Coordinates of C-alpha atoms and ligand atoms in Angstrom, one line a residue:
X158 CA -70.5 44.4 14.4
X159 CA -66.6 44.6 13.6
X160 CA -66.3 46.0 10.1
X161 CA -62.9 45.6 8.7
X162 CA -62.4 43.3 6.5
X163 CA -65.3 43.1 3.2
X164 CA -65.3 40.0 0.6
X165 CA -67.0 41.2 -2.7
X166 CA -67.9 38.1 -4.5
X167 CA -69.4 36.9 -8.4
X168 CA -70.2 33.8 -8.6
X169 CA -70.0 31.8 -11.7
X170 CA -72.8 29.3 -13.2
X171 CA -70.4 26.6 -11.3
X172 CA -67.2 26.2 -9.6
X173 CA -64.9 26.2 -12.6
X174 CA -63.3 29.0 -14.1
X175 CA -64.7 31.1 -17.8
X176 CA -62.9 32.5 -20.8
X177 CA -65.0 35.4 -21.3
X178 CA -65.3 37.2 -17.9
X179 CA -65.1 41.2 -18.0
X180 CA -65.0 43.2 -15.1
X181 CA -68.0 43.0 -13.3
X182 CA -68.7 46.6 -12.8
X183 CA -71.5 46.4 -9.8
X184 CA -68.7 44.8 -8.2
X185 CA -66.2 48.1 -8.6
X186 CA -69.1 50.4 -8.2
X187 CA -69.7 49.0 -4.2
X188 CA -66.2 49.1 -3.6
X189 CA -66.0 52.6 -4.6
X190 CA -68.7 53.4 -1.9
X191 CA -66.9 51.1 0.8
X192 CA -65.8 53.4 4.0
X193 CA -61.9 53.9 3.3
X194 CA -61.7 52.1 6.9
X195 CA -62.5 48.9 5.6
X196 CA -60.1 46.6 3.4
X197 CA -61.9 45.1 0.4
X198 CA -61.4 42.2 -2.0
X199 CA -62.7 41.2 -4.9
X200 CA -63.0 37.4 -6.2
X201 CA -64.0 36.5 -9.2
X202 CA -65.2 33.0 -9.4
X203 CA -65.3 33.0 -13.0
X204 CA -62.0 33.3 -13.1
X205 CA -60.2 32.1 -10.3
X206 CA -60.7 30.1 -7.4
X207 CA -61.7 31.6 -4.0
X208 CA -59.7 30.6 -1.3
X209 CA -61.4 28.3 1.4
X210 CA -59.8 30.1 3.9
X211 CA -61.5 33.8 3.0
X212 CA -62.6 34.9 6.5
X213 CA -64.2 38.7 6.2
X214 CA -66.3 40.3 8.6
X215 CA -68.8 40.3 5.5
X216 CA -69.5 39.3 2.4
X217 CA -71.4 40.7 -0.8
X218 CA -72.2 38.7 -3.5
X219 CA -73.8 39.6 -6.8
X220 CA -76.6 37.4 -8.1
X221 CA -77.9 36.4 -11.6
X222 CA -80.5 33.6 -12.0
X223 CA -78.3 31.8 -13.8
X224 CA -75.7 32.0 -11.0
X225 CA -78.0 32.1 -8.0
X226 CA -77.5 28.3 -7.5
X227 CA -73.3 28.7 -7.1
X228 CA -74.0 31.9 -4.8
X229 CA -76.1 29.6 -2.6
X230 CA -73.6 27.4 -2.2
X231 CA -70.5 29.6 -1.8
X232 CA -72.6 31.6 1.0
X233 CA -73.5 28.5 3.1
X234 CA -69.8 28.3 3.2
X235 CA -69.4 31.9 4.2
X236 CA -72.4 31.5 6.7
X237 CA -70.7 28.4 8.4
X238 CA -67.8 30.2 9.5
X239 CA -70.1 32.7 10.9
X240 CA -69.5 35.3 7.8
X241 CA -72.9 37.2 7.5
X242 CA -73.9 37.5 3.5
X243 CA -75.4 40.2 1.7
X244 CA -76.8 39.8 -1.6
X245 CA -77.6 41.8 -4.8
X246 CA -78.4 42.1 -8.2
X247 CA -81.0 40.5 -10.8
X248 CA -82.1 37.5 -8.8
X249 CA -82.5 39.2 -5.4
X250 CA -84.5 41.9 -7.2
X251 CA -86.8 39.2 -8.4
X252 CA -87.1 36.9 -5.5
X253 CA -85.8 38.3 -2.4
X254 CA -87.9 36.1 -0.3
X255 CA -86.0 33.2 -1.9
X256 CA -82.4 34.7 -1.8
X257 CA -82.7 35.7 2.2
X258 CA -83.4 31.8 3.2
X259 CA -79.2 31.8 2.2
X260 CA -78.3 35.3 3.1
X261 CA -78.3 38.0 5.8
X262 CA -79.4 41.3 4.2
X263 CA -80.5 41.7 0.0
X264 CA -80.6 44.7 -1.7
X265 CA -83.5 45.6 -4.6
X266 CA -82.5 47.7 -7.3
X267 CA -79.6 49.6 -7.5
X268 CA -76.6 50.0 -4.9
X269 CA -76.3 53.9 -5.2
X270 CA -78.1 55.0 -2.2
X271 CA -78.6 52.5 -0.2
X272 CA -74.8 50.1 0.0
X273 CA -73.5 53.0 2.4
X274 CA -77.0 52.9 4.7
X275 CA -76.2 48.9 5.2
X276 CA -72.6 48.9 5.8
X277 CA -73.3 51.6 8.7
X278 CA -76.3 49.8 10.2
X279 CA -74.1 46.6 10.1
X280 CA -71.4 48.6 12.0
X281 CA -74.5 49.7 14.6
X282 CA -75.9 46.1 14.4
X283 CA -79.0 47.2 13.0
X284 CA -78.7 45.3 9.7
X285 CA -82.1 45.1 8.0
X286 CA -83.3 42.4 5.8
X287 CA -84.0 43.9 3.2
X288 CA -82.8 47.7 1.5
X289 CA -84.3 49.1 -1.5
X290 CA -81.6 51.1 -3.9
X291 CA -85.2 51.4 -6.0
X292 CA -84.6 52.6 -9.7
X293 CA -85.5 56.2 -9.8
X294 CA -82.5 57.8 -8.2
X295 CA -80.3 60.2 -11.4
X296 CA -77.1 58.4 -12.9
X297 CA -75.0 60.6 -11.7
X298 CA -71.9 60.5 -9.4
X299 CA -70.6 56.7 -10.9
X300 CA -67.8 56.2 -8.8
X301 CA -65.9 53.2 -9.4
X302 CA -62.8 51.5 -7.7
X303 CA -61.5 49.3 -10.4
X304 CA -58.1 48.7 -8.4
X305 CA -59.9 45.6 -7.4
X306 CA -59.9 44.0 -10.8
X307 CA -55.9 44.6 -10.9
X308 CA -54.5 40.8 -11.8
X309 CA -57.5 39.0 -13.0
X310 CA -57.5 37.6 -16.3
X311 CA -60.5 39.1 -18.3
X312 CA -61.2 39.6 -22.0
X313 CA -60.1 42.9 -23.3
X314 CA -62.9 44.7 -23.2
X315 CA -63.8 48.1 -21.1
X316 CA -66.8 48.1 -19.7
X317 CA -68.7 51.8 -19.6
X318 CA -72.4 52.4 -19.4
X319 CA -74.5 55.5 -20.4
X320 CA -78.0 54.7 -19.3
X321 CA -80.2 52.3 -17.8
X322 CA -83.3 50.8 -18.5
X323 CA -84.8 50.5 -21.9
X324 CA -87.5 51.8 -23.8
X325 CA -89.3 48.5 -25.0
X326 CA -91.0 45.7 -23.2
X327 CA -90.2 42.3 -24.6
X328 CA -92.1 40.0 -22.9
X329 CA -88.4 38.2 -21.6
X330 CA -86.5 40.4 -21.1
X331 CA -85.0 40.7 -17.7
X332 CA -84.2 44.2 -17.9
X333 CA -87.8 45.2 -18.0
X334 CA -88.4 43.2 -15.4
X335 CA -86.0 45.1 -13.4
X336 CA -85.9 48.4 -14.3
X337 CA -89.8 48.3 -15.4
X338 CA -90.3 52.0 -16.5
X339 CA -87.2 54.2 -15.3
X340 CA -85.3 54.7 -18.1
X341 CA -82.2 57.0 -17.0
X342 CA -79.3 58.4 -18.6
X343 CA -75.9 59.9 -17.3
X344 CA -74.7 63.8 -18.6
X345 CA -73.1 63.1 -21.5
X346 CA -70.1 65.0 -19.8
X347 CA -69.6 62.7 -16.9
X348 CA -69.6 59.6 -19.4
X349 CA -67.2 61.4 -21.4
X350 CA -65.3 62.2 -19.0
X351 CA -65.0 58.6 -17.7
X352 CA -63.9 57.4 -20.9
X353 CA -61.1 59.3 -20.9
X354 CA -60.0 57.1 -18.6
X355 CA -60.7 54.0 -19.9
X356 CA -57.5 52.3 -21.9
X357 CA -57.6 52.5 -25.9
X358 CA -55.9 49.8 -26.4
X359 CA -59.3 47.6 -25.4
X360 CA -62.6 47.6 -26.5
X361 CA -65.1 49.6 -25.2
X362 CA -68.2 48.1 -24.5
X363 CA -71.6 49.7 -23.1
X364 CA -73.3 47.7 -21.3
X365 CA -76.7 49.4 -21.7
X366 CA -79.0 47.3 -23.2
X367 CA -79.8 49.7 -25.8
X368 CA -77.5 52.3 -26.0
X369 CA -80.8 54.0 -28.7
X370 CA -82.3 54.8 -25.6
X371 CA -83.5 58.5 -26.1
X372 CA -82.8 59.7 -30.0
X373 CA -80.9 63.5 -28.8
X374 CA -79.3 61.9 -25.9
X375 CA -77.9 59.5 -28.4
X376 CA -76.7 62.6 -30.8
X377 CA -75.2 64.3 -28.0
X378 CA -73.2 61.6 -27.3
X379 CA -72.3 60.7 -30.9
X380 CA -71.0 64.3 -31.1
X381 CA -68.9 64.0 -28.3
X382 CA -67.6 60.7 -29.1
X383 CA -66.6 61.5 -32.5
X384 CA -63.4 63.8 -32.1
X385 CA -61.9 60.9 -29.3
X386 CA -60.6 58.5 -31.8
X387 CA -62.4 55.5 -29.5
X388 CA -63.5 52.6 -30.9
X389 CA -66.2 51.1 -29.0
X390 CA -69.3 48.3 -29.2
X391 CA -72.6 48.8 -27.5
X392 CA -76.0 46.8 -27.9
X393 CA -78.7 48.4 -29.9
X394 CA -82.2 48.3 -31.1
X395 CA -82.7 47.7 -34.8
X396 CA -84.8 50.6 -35.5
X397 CA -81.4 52.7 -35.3
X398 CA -80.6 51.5 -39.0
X399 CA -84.3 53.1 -40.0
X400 CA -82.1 56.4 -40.4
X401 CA -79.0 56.3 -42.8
X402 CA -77.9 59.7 -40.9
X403 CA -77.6 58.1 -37.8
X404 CA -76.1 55.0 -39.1
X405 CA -73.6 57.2 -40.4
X406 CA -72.9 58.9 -37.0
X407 CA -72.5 55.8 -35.2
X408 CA -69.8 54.8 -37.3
X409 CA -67.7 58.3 -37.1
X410 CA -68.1 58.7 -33.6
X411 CA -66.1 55.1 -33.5
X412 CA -68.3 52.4 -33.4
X413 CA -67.0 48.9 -34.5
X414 CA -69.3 46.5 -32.8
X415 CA -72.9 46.2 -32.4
X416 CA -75.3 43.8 -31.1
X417 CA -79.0 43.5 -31.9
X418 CA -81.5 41.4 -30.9
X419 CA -83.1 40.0 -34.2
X420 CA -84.8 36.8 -32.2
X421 CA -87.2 35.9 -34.6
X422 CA -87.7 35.5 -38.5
X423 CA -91.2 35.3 -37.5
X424 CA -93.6 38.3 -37.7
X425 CA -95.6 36.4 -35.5
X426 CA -93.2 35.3 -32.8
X427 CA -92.1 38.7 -32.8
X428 CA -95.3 40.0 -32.1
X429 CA -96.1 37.5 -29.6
X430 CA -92.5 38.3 -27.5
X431 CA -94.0 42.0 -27.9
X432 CA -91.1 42.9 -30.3
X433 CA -93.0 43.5 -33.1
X434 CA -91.4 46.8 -34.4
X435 CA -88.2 44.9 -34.9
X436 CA -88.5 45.1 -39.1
X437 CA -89.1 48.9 -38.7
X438 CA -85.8 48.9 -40.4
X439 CA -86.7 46.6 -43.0
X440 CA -85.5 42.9 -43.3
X441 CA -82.7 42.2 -41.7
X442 CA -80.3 41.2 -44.3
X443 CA -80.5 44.8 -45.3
X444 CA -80.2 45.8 -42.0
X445 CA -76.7 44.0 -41.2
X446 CA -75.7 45.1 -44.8
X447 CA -76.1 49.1 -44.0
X448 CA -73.9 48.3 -40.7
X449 CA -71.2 46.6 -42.6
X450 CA -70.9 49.3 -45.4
X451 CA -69.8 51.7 -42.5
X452 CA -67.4 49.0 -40.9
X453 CA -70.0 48.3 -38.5
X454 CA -69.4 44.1 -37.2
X455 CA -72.8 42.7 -36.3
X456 CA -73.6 40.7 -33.1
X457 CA -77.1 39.0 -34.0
X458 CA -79.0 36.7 -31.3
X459 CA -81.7 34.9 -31.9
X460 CA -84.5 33.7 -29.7
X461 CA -86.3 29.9 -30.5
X462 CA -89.5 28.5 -28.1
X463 CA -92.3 30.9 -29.3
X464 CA -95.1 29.4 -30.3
X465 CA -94.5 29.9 -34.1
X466 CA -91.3 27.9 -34.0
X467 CA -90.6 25.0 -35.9
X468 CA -87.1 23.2 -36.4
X469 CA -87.0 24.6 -40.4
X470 CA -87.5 28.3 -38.7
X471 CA -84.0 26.9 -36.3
X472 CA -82.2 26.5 -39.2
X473 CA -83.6 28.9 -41.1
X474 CA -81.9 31.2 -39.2
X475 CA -78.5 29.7 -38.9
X476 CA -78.9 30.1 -42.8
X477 CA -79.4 33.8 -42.5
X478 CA -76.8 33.9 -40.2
X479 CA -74.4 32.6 -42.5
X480 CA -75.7 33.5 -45.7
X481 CA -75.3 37.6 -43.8
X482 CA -71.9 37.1 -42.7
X483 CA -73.0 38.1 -39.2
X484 CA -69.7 38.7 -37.2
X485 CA -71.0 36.8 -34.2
X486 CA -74.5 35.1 -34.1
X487 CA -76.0 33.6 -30.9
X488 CA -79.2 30.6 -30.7
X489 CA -80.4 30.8 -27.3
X490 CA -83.3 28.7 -26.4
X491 CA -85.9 30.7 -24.7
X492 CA -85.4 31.0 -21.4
X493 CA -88.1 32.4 -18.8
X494 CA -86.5 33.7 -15.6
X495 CA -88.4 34.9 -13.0
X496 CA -90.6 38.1 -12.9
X497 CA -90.8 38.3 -16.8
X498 CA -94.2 38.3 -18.6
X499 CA -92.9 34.9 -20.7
X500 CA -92.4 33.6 -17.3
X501 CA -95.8 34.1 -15.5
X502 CA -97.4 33.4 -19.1
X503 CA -95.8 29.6 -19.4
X504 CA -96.6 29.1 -15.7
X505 CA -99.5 30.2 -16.1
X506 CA -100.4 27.9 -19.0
X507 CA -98.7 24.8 -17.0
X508 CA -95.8 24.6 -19.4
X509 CA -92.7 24.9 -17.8
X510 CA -90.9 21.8 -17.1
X511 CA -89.5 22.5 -14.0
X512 CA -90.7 26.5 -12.6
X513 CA -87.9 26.9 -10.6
X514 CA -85.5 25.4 -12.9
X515 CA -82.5 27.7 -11.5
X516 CA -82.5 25.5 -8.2
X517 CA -82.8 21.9 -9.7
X518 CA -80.0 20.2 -9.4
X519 CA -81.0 18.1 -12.7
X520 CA -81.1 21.4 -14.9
X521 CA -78.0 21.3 -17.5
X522 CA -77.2 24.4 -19.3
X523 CA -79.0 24.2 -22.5
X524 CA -82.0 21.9 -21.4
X525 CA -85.3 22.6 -22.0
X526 CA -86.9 24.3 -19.8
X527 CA -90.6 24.3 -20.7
X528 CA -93.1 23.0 -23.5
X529 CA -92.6 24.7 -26.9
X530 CA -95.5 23.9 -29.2
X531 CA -94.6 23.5 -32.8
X532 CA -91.3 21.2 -31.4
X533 CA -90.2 18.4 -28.9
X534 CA -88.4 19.7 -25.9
X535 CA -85.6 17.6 -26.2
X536 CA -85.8 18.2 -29.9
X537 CA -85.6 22.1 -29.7
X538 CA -82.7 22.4 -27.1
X539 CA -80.6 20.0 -29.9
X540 CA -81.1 22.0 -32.6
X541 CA -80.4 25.3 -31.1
X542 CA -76.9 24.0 -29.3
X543 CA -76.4 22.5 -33.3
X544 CA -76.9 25.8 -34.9
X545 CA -74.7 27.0 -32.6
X546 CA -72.0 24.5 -32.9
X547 CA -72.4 25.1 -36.8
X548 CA -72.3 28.8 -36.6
X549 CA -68.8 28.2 -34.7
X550 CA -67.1 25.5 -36.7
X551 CA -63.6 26.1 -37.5
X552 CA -64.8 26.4 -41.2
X553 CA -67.8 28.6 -40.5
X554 CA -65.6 30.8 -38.2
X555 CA -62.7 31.4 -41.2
X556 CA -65.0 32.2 -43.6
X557 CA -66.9 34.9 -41.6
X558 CA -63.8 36.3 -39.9
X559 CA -61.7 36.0 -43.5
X560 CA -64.6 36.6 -45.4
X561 CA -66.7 39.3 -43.9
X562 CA -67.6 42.0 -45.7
X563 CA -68.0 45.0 -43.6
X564 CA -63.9 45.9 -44.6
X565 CA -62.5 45.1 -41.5
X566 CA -58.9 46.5 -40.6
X567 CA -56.5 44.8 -38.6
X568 CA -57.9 45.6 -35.1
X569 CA -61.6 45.2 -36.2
X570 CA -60.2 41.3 -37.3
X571 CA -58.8 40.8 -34.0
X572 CA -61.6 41.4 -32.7
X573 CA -63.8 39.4 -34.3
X574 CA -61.6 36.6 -34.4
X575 CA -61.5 36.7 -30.7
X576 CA -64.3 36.9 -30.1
X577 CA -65.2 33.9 -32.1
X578 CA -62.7 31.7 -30.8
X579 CA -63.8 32.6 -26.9
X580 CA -68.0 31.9 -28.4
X581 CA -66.5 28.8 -29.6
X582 CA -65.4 27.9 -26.4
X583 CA -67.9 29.1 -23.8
X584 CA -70.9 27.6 -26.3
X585 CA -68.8 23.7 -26.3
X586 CA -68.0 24.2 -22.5
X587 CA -71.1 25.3 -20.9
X588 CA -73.7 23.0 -22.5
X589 CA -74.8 20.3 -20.4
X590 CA -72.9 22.1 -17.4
X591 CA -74.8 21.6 -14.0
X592 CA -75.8 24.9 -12.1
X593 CA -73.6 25.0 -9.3
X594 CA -71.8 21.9 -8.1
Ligands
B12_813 C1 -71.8 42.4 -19.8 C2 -72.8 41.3 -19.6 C3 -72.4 40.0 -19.8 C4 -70.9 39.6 -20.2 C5 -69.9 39.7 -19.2 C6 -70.4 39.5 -17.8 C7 -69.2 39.8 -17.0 N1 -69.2 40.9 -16.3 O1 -68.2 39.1 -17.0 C8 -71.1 38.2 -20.8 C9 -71.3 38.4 -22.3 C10 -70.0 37.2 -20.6 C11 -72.4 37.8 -20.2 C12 -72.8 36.5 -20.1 C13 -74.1 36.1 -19.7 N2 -75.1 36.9 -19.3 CO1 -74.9 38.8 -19.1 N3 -75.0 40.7 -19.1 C14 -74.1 41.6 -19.2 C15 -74.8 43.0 -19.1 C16 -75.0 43.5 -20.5 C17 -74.0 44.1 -18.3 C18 -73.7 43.8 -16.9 C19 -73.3 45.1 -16.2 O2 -72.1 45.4 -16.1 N4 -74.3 45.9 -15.8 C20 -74.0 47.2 -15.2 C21 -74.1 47.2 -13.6 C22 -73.8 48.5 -13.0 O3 -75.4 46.8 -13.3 P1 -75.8 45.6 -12.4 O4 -74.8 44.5 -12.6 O5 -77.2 45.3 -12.5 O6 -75.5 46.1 -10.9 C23 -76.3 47.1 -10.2 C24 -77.4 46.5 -9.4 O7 -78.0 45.3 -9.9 C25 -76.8 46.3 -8.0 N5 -76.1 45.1 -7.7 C26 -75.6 44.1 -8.5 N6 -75.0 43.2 -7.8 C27 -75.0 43.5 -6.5 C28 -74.5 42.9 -5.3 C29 -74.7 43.5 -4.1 C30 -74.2 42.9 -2.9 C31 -75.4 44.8 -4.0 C32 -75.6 45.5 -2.7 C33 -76.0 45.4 -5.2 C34 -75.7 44.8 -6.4 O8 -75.9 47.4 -7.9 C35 -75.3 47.7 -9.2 C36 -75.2 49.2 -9.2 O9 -76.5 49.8 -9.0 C37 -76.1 42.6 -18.4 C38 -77.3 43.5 -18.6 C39 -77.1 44.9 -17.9 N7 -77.2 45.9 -18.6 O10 -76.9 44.9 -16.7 C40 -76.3 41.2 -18.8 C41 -77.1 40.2 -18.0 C42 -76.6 40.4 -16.5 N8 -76.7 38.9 -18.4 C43 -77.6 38.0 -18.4 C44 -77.5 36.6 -18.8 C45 -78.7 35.8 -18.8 C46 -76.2 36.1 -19.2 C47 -75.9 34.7 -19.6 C48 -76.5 33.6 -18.6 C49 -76.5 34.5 -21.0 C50 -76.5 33.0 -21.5 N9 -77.6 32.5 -21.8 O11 -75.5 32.4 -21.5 C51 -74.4 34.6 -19.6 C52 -73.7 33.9 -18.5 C53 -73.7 34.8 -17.2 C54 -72.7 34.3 -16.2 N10 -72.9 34.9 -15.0 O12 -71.9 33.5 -16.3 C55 -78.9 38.6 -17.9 C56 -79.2 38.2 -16.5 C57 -80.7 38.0 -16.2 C58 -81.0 37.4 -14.9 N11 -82.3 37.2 -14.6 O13 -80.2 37.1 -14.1 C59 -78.7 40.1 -18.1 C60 -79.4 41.1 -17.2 C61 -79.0 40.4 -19.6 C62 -80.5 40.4 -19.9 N12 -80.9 41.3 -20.8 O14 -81.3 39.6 -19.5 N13 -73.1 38.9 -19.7
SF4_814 S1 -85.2 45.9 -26.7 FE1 -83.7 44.6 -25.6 S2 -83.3 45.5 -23.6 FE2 -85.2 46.5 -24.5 S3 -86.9 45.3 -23.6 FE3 -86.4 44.4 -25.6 S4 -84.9 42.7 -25.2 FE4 -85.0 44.1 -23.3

């Protein structure tokens, strides 16, 4: 087949546009591995529209559960011109049997490895259905071509990332699911190398999902870090603030920003998600105060729908929340995608509403999607969106941002302010959205 034009694609949850998209690096990592011979572009449904009249030889799309509904759609229209689609990502890792009924090829795992291998049997029309990247193969060589994000309007933030995988198995946890147990990690040189790159005026951001992924690995790359002068935000497991020392670290080697999943104030939701080490570090108003002694803004999310939950634990929560000043706080309804132990647990046990709630086209954003037992469904998916909206009233959001009391300096406040003013946004405009159109 003809080769010379490529579409890369991400979808958004529907066809309008977001205010907090950041360059989707899977997207800049297959363009880096693209044959020079073949012209690529990148569009970004979430945050611009894609022309009607795109008409590649192919086109690659990157799927999440939550956006695998859009994708559908946008590749039917690919398909009816005669575009073949390839897919990848979360939800074609999970159900590939589901995501080839709307596309041409998917791809398990990572890219690396195997992107290359399709694009030359497409050439020698010997496309398979399915190509396994797998999850075993070293971080190394991270090539990315990020020309293709030139003129989209994202958030300021750079995205970098430093391993993959995690060391913990919370029961819904997607990247489990996906990376089960490989947990790898890129030379500390190479990722220090790439941040050289990376423009100081922004925000770094590692995307790991827990950047405490191997205690020395960490070290070494807190020593490095610290002469840069970066300032950068990563996600991390609580039991990092069980050592003062390496609290300390963090904060020299640049780091403002830190998100940690504290999902529960219940011992025994925690142990029932299979998080139960998360007071390791002791409670967590002590935890979020050690971070914002050493300038440290806090991220917190919480988790509701365990079976421990009741509506006084909901607002419990938003209390503590308040009460610690966190920088940025998040109430997400538990939400069981596909291949996770919650999942197969509350399908299992007949409980979930409607099992494959990422196709139906009566799911809204926000909406229950299975039985919790200490609450109404309808109930629980109120109070959550309200301790959000609470959390991010214009009065809420002052005092935090004004009021916080981790000593934040001037860029530290922009930071948080902006980032509460796009939460406030994205948590008004995508409740009750539709998947897809
Ligand atoms: C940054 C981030 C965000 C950011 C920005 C997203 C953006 N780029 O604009 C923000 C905060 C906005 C966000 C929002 C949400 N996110 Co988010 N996010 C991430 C995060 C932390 C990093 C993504 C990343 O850059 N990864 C690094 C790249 C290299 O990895 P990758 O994307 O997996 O790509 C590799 C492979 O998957 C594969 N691949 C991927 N796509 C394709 C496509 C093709 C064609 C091929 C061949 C291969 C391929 O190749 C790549 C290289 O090997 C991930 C977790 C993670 N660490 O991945 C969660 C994650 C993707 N998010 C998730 C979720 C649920 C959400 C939300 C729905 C949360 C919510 N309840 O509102 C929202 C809305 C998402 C949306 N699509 O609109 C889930 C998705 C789970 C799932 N089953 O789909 C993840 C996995 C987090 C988690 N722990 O569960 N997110
Ligand atoms: S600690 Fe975070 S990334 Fe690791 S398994 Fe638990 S939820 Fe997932």
């Amino acid at each position: 087949m003809r080769l010379e034009r490529l579409t890369l694609l991400r979808p958004n949850m529907g066809d309008y546009r977001s205010t907090d998209g950041m360059q989707p690096m899977s997207m800049a990592i297959l363009a880096a591995r693209t044959p020079a011979d073949v012209a690529v572009t990148f569009y970004d449904d979430k945050v611009e529209v894609i022309p009607a009249d795109d008409q590649p030889d192919l086109v690659a799309i990157t799927v999440e559960t939550f956006t695998a509904r859009r994708a559908y759609e946008l590749a039917a229209g690919y398909r009816a011109k005669g575009v073949p689609v390839i897919m990848g990502g979360y939800h074609p890792t999970f159900l590939p049997e589901e995501v080839l009924q709307h596309a041409d090829a998917v791809v398990i795992g990572d890219a690396e490895g195997v992107w290359e291998q399709l694009l030359d049997d497409f050439r020698g029309d010997r496309l398979q259905k399915v190509y396994s990247g797998g999850n075993d193969q070293p971080l190394r060589d991270f090539r990315q071509d990020k020309t293709i994000f030139i003129g989209k309007k994202y958030i300021p933030v750079e995205p970098i990332q430093f391993s993959r995988g995690c060391r913990f198995a919370c029961d819904f946890c997607s990247i489990r699911a996906f990376y089960q147990d490989s947990l790898r990690i890129r030379p500390v040189q190479e990722t220090l190398a790439e941040l050289q790159t990376l423009n100081r005026r922004k925000l770094l951001f590692f995307v790991d999902d827990n950047l405490f992924s191997r205690r020395n690995e960490l070290n070494a790359l807190l020593t490095a870090l610290k002469p840069l002068g970066l300032r950068w935000s990563c996600q991390i497991s609580i039991d990092v603030a069980r050592d003062d020392e390496l609290l300390d670290r963090l904060a020299e080697a640049g780091c403002v920003f830190v998100l940690i999943g504290f999902e529960s104030l219940s011992k025994e939701n925690l142990k029932q998600m299979g998080k139960p080490w998360n007071h390791v570090a002791g409670d967590y108003a002590s935890v979020v105060r050690k971070l914002h002694q050493r300038g440290i803004a806090v991220y917190g999310t919480f988790v509701f729908g365990y079976d421990h939950d009741t509506e006084e634990i909901i607002d419990r929560s938003l209390e503590f929340a308040m009460q610690a000043r966190l920088e940025i706080a998040n109430f997400n309804p538990l939400t069981p995608t596909p291949n996770s132990p919650l999942y197969d647990r509350l399908k299992r046990e007949g409980r979930l509403l409607s099992p494959k709630w990422w196709l139906d086209p009566n799911y809204r954003y926000g909406d229950p999607i299975f039985i919790p037992k200490g609450i109404a469904p309808e109930r629980f998916a109120e109070k959550c969106f309200e301790a959000k909206r609470q959390f991010y009233s214009w009065k809420s959001i002052t005092l935090r941002v004004l009021g916080s009391d981790a000593g934040l300096d001037l860029f530290r406040t922009g930071i948080v302010g902006l980032a509460n003013l796009v939460s406030r946004r994205e948590v008004m405009r995508k409740q009750h959205r539709v998947l897809g159109t």
